[in-house]
Coordinates of C-alpha atoms and ligand atoms in Angstrom, one line a residue:
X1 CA 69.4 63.0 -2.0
X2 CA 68.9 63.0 1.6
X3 CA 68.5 59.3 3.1
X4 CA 65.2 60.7 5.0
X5 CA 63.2 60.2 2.0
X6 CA 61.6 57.3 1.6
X7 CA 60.8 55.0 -0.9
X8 CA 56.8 56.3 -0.8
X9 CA 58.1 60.1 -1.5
X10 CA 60.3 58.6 -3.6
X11 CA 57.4 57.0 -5.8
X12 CA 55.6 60.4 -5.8
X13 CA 58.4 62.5 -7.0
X14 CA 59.3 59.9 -9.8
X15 CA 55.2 60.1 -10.0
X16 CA 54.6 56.5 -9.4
X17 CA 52.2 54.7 -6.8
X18 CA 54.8 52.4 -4.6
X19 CA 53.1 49.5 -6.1
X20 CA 53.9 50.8 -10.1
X21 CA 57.4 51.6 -8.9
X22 CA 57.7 47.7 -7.4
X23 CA 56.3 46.5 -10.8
X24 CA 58.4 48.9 -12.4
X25 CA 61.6 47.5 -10.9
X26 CA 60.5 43.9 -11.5
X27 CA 60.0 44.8 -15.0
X28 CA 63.5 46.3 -15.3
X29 CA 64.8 42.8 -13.6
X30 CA 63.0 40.3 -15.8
X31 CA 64.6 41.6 -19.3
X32 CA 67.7 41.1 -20.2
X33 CA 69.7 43.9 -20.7
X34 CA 70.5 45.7 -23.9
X35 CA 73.9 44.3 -25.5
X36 CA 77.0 45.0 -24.2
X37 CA 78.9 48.5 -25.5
X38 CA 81.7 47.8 -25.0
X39 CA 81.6 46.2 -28.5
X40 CA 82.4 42.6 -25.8
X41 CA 81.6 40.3 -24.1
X42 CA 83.2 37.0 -22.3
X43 CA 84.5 34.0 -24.7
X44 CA 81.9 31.6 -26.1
X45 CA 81.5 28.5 -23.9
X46 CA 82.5 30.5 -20.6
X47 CA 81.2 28.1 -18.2
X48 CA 79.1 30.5 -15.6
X49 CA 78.4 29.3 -12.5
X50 CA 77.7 29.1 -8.4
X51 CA 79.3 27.6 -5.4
X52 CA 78.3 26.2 -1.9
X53 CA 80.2 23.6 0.4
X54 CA 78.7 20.9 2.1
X55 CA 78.8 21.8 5.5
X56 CA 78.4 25.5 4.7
X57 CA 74.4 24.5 3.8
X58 CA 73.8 20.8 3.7
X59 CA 72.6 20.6 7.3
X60 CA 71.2 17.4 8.9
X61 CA 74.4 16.6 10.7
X62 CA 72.9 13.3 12.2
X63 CA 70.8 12.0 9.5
X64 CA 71.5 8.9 7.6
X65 CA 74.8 7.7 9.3
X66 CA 77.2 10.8 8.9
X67 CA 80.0 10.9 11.2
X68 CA 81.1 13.5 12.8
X69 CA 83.6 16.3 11.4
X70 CA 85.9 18.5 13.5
X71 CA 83.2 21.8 12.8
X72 CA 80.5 19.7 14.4
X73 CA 83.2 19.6 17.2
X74 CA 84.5 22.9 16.8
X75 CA 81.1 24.8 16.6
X76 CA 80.5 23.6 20.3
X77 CA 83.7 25.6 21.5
X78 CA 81.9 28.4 23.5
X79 CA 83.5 31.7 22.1
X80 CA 84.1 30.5 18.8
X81 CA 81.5 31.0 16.4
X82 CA 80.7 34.6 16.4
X83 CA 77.0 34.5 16.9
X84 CA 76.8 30.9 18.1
X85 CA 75.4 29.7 15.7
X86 CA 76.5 26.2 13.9
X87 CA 75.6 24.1 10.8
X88 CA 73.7 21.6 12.2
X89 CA 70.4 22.8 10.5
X90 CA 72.2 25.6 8.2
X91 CA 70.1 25.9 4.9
X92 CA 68.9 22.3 5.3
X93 CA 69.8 22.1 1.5
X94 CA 70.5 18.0 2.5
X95 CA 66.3 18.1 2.1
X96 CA 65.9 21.0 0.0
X97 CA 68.1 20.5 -2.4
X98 CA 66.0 20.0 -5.0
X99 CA 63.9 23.6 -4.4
X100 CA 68.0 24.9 -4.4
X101 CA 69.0 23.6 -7.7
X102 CA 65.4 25.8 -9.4
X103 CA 67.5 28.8 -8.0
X104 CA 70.3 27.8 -10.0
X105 CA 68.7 27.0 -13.4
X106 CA 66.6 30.5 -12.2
X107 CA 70.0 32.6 -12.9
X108 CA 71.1 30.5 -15.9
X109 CA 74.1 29.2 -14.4
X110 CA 75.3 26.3 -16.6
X111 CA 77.5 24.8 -13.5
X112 CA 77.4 24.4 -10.0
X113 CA 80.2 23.9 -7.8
X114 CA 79.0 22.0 -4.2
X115 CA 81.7 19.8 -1.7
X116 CA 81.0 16.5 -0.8
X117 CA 80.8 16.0 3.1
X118 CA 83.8 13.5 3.6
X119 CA 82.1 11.6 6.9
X120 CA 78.8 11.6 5.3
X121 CA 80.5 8.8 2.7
X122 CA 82.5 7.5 5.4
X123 CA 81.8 8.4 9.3
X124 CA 85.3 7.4 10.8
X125 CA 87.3 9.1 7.5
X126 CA 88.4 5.8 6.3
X127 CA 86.8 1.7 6.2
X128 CA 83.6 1.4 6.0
X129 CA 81.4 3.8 3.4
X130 CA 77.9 4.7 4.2
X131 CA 75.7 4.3 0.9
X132 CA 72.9 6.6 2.1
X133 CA 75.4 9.5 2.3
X134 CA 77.2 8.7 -1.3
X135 CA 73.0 8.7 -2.2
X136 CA 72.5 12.0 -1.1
X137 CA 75.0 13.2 -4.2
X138 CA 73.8 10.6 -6.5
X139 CA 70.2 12.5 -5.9
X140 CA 72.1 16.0 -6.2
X141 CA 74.2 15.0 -9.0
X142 CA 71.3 13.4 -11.2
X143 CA 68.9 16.3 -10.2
X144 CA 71.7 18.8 -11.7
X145 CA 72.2 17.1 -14.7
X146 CA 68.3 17.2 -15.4
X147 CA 68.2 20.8 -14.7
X148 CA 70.9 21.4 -17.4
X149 CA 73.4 22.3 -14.5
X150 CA 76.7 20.5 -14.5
X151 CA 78.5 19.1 -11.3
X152 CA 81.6 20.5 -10.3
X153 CA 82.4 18.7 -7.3
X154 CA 84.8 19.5 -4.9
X155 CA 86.4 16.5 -2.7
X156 CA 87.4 18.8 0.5
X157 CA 86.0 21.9 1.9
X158 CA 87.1 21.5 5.3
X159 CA 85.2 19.0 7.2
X160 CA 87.6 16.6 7.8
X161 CA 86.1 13.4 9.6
X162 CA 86.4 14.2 13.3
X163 CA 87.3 10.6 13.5
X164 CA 91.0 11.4 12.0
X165 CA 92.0 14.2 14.0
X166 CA 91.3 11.9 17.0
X167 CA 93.1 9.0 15.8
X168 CA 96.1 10.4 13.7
X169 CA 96.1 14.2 14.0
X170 CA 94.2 14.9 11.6
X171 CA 96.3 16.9 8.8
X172 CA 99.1 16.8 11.1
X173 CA 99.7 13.3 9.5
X174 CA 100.7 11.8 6.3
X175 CA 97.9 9.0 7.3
X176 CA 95.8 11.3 6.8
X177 CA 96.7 11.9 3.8
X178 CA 96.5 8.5 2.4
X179 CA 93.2 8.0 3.5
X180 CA 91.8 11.3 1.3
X181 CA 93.1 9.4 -1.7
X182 CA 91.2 6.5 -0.9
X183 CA 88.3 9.1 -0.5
X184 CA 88.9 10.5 -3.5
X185 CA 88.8 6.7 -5.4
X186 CA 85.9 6.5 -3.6
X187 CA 84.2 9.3 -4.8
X188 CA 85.9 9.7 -8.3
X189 CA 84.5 5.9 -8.9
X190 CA 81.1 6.7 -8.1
X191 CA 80.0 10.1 -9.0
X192 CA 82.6 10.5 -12.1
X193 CA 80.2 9.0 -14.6
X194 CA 78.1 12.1 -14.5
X195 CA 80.6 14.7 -12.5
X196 CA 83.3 15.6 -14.9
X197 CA 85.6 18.2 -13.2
X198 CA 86.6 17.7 -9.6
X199 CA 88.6 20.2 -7.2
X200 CA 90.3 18.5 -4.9
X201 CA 91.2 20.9 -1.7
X202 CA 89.6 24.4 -1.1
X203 CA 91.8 26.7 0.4
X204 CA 94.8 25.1 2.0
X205 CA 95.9 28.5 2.5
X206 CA 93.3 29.1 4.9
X207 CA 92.2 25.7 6.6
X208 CA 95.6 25.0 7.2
X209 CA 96.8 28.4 8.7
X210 CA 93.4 28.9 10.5
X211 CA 92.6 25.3 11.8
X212 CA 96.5 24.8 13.3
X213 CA 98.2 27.9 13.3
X214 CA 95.9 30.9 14.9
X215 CA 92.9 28.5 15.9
X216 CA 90.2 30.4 14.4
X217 CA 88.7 27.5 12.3
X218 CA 88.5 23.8 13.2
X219 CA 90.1 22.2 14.4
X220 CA 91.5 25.0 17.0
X221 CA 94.9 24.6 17.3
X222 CA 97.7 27.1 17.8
X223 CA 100.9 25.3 16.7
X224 CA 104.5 26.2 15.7
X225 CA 105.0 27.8 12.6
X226 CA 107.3 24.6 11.8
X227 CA 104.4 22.5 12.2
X228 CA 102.3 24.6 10.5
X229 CA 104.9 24.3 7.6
X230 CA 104.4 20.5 8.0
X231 CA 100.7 20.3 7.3
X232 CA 101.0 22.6 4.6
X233 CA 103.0 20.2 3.3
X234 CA 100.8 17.3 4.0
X235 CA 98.1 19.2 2.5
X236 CA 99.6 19.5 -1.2
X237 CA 100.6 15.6 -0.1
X238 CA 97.2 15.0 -0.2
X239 CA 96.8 17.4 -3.4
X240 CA 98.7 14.8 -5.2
X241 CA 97.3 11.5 -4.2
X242 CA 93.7 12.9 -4.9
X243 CA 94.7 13.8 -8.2
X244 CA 96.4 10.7 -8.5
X245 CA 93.6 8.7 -7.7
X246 CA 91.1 10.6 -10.1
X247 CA 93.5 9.5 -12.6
X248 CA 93.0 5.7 -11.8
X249 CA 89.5 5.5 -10.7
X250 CA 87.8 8.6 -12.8
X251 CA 85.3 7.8 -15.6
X252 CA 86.7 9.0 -18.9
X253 CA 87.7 12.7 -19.2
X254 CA 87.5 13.3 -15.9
X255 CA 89.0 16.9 -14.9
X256 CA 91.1 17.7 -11.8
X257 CA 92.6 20.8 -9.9
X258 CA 93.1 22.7 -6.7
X259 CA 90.7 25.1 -5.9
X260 CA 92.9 27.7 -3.5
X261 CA 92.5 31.1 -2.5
X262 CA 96.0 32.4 -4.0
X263 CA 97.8 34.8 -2.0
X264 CA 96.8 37.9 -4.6
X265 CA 99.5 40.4 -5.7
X266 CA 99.2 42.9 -7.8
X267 CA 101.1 45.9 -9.5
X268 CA 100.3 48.9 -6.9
X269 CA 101.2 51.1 -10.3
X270 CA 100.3 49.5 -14.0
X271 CA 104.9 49.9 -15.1
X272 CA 106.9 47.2 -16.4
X273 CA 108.8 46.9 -13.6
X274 CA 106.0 46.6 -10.9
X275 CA 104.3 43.6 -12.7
X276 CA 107.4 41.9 -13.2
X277 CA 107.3 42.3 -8.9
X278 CA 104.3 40.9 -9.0
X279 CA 104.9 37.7 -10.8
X280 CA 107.8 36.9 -8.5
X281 CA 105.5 38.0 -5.4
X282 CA 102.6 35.8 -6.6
X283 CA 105.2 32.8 -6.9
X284 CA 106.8 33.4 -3.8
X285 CA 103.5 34.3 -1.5
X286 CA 102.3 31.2 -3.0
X287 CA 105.3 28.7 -3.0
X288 CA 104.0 26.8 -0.1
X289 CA 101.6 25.2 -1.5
X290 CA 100.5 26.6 -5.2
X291 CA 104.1 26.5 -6.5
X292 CA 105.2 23.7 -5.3
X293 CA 102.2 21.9 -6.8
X294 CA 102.6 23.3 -10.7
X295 CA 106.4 23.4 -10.5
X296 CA 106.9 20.3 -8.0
X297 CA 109.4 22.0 -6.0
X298 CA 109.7 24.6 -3.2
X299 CA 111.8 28.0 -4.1
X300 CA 115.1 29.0 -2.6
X301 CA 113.8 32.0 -1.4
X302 CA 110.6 29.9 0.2
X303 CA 112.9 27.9 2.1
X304 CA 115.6 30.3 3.1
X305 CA 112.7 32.5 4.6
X306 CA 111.4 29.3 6.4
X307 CA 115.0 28.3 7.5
X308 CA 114.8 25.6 10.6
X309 CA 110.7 25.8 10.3
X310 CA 110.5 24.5 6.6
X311 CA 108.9 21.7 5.9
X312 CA 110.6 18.0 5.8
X313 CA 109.9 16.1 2.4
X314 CA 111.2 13.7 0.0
X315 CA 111.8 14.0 -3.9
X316 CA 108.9 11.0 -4.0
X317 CA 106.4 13.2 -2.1
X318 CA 107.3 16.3 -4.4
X319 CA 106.5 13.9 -7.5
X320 CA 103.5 12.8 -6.0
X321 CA 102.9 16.7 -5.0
X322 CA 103.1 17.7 -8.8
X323 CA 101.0 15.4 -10.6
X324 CA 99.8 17.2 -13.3
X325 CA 96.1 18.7 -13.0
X326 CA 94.3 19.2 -15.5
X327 CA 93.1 23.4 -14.2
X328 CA 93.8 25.6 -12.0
X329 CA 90.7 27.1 -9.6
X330 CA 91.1 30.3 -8.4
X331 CA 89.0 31.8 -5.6
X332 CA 90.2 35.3 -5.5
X333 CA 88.1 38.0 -3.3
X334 CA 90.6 41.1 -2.1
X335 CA 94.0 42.5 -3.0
X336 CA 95.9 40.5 -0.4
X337 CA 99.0 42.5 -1.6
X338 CA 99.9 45.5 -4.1
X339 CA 103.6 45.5 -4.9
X340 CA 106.6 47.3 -6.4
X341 CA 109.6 46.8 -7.3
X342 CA 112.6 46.3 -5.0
X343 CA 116.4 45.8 -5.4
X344 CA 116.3 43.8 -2.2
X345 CA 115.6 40.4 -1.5
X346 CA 113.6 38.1 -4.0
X347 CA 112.8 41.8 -6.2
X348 CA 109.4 43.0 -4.4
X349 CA 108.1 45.0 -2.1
X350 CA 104.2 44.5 -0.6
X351 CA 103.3 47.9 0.5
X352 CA 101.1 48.1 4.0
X353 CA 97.1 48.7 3.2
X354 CA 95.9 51.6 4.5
X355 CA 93.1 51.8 7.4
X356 CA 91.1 53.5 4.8
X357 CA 91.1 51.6 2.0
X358 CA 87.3 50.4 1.3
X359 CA 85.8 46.8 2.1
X360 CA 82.5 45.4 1.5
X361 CA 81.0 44.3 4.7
X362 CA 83.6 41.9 5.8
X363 CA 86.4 43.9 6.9
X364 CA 88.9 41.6 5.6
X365 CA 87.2 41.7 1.7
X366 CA 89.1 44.9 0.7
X367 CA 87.5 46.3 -3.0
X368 CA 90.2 45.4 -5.7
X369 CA 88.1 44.8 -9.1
X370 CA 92.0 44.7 -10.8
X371 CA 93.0 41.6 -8.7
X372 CA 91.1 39.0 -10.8
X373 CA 92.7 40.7 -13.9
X374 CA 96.0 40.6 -12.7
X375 CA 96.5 37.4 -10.4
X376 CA 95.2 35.0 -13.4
X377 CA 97.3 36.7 -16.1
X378 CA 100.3 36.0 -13.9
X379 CA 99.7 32.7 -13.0
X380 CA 98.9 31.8 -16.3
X381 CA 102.5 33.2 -17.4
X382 CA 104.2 31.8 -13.7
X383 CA 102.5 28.0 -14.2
X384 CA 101.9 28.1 -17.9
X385 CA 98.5 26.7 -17.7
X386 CA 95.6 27.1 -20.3
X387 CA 93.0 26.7 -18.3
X388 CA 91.7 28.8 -15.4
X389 CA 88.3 28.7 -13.5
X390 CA 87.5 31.7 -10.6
X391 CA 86.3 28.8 -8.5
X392 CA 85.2 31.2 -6.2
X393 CA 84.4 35.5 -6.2
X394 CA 81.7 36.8 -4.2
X395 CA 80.8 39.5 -1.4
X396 CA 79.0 39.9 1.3
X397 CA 76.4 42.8 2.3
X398 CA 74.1 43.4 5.0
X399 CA 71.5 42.8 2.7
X400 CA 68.5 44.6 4.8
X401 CA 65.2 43.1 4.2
X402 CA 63.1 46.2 2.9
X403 CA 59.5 46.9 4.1
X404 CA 58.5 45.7 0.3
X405 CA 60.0 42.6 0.9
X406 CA 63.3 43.0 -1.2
X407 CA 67.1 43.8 -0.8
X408 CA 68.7 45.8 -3.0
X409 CA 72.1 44.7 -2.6
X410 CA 73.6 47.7 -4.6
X411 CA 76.7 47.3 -2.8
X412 CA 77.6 43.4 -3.9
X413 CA 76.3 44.6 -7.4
X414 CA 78.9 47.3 -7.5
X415 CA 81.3 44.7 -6.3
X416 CA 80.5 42.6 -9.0
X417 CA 80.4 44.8 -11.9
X418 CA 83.5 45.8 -11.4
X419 CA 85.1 42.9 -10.7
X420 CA 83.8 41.0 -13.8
X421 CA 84.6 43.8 -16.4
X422 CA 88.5 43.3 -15.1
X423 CA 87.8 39.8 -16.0
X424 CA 86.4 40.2 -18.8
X425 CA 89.4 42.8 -19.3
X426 CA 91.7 39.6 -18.9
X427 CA 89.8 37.2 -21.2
X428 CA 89.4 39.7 -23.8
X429 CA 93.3 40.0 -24.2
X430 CA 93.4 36.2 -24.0
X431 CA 94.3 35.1 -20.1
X432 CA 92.7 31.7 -20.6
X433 CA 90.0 31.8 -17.7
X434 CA 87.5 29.5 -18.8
X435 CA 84.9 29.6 -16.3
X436 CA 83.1 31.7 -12.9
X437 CA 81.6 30.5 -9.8
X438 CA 80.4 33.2 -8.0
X439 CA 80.1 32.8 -3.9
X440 CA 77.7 32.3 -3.1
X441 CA 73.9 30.9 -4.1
X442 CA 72.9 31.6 -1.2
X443 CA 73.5 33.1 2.6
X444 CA 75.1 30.4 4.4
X445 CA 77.0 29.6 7.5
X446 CA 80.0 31.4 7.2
X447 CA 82.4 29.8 9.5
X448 CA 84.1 31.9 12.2
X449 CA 80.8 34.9 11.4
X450 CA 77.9 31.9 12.1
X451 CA 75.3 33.4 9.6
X452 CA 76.1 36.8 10.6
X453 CA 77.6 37.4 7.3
X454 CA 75.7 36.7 3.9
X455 CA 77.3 36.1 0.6
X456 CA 74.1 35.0 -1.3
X457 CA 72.3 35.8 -4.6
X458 CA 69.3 34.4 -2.7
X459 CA 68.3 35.7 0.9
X460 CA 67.9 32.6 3.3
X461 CA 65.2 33.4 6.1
X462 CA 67.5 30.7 8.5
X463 CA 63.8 30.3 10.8
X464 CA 61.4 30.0 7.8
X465 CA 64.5 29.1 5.1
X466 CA 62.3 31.3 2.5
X467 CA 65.1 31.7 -0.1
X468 CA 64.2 35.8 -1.7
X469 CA 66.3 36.1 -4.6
X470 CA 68.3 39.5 -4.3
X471 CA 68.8 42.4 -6.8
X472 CA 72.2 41.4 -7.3
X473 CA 70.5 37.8 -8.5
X474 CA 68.9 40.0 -11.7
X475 CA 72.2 41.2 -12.0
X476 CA 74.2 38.0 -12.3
X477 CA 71.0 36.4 -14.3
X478 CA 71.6 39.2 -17.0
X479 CA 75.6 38.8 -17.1
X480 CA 74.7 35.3 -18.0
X481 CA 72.7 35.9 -20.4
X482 CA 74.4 38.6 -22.1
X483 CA 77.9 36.7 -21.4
X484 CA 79.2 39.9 -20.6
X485 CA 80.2 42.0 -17.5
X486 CA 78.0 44.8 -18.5
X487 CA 80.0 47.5 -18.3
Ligands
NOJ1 C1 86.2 31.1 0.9 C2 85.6 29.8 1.4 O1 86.0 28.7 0.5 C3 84.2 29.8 1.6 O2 83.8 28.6 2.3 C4 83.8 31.1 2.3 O3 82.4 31.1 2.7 C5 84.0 32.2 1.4 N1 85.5 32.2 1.1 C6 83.6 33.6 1.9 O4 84.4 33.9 3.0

């Protein structure tokens, strides 16, 4: 059908005034759908869920004693922030977080997965803790568990307190490290009567690589790949003494693990030997930080690659590194690399990705659905775990605002659908992922992109901050409700 016919012709051709057709649509919307046929559905107890991080929406950068973080300082770096945007005021969920949590219990999500803002509990990073910002999450954790929606907290999503970058180097030091697991005590001794599963770094893949090695996130820096190496390093450092810590100072039961965007491989051609080259890709893309964690040791091949730029550590630090967790969260988004098998090197070859292959609106978020059936099979197999949460999965859209008011998001839905019937593929045969977060509630600022770039179930207005729940929402409510990817 040509795109010059509009929604008004397309009314009278389906016979329909525009306002039946609207009433119509919000009929189809409100009812759940009809059963899956696929005879399936996802395991009973799958823990369904949404994510947001605190700087990402939270807002109200100076209120109530927070310190700074390096994005408050970053953000201000002319140039950097694509529309120049920053977070200061982002969704202003810090005071709306109560009209936030309705969206959740609107979708019948079970489980929410927010951050907590490290200098809101305490401004310099270490010493003294601010109550009013610890209050904040007592408010957001009590309001969730009212709702029916449990916490799942994570302890780092990227605003490190600007106070330690200024006085140790931020990640670049084992200080630094310390002083999370005191955070985490913190935390875990506070909020872990009510919050029972805590993540304890998002994406060290990225924060790490992006904030010190190409500059592109806080804190800006463009440093040797050896030093790079280094605060990798000091990142799964810091891994460890956070889960430690939950350990000591957790209320009873309390869960931890990472929450890190794996390097994703996959088989580029469904053959025995191509997904044995995955599992050795997905170990080795990942042994910087993901391996060594689970197996509490870096691989030969890791370090010969690495040679006079690998990392300097002691047995105690890998020890520390490999506490055991308790899960492993996933956040997987885009086929970072299909494979084959090679008779050279560590057995793999990652094949180049064409100009052509499709992406959602983010160039980088290439359309994979089999990714998040293949990379948690594997890692279940690589670090023998039995429990796996997609701590985050999402896409973004342009998300157009139509003259009746809506967005139909088809694209994200497509996205989604596709992506959660491979999932469902995975549990069905018994990869133990136990849980989904999907990215994200809502459109929020999305770092280097400002809030050019939406990821949200819900629409934010950023001048008004009318949340509009998005097609895709119906779609992700009736998932829920059906446990099943819908296929
Ligand atoms: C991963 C990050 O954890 C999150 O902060 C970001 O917004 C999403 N990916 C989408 O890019």
């Amino acid at each position: 059908m040509s795109d010059k016919v509009s929604r008004r012709q397309l009314a009278k051709i389906a016979g329909l005034s525009a306002a039946a057709m609207a009433g119509a649509l919000e009929a189809a919307e409100a009812k759940p759908a009809a059963p899956p046929r696929n005879g399936g559905g996802f395991p009973a107890g799958f823990v369904w869920g949404t994510a947001t991080s605190s700087y990402q929406v939270e807002g109200a950068v100076n209120e109530d004693g927070r310190g700074a973080s390096i994005w408050d300082k970053f953000v201000r770096i002319p140039g950097k922030i694509e529309d120049g945007t920053t977070g200061d005021r982002a969704n202003e969920h810090y005071h709306r977080y109560k009209e936030d949590i309705a969206l959740i219990k609107e979708l019948g999500c079970r489980a929410y997965r927010f951050s907590v803002a490290w200098p809101r509990v305490f401004p310099d990073g270490d010493g003294k803790p601010n109550p009013k910002g610890l209050d904040f999450y007592n408010r957001l954790v009590d309001e969730l568990l009212k709702n029916g929606i449990e916490p799942w907290l994570t302890l780092y999503h990227w605003d490190l307190p600007q106070s330690l970058e200024d006085r140790f180097g931020g990640w670049r030091s084992t200080e630094t490290c310390k002083i999370f697991g005191d955070y985490a005590a913190y935390v875990a001794e506070h909020l872990t009567d009510r919050v029972k599963n805590v993540f304890t770094l998002n994406e060290s893949g990225r924060f790490v690589y992006f904030g010190y090695g190409i500059g592109i996130d806080a804190p800006g820096l463009t440093l040797p790949q050896a030093e790079v190496n280094q605060i990798r390093h000091n990142s799964a450092l810091a891994h460890g003494f956070a889960v430690q810590a939950v350990r000591a100072h957790g209320g009873r039961g309390t869960r931890v693990g990472p929450a890190e965007n794996i390097d994703a491989c996959a088989p580029a051609i469904d053959t025995p030997e191509n997904v044995r080259a995955a599992e050795i890709a997905l170990r080795e893309m990942n042994a910087g930080y993901l391996n060594v964690i689970m197996t509490g040791g870096y691989t030969d091949a890791f370090l010969k690659y690495a040679g006079p730029n690998a990392p300097k550590f002691t047995d105690a630090e890998l020890k520390i590194i490999s506490s055991p967790v308790d899960f492993l969260g996933l956040n997987i988004y885009a086929p970072q690399n299909y494979v084959v098998a090679s008779d050279q090197g560590a057995g793999f070859m990652p094949l180049p990705i064409p100009k052509s292959f499709p992406h959602m609106n983010s160039d980088w978020l290439r359309v994979g659905p089999e990714t998040i059936y293949w990379v948690p099979k594997l890692a279940a197999k690589i670090w023998k775990t039995d429990a796996i949460y997609i701590s985050e999965n999402g896409a973004s859209g342009d998300d157009m605002v139509r003259p009746d008011g809506r967005i139909y998001d088809t694209d994200r839905i497509m996205y989604l659908r596709n992506y959660l019937a491979q999932l469902q593929r995975a549990t069905s045969e018994g990869v133990p992922v136990r849980g989904y977060f999907l990215w994200s509630l809502m459109d929020n600022f999305e770092w280097v992109y400002g809030l050019n770039k939406r990821f949200g179930l819900y629409h934010v207005n950023f001048d008004t901050q009318v949340r509009t729940p998005k097609l895709s929402a119906s779609f992700y409510r009736n998932v829920i409700a059906n446990n099943a990817a819908g296929v």
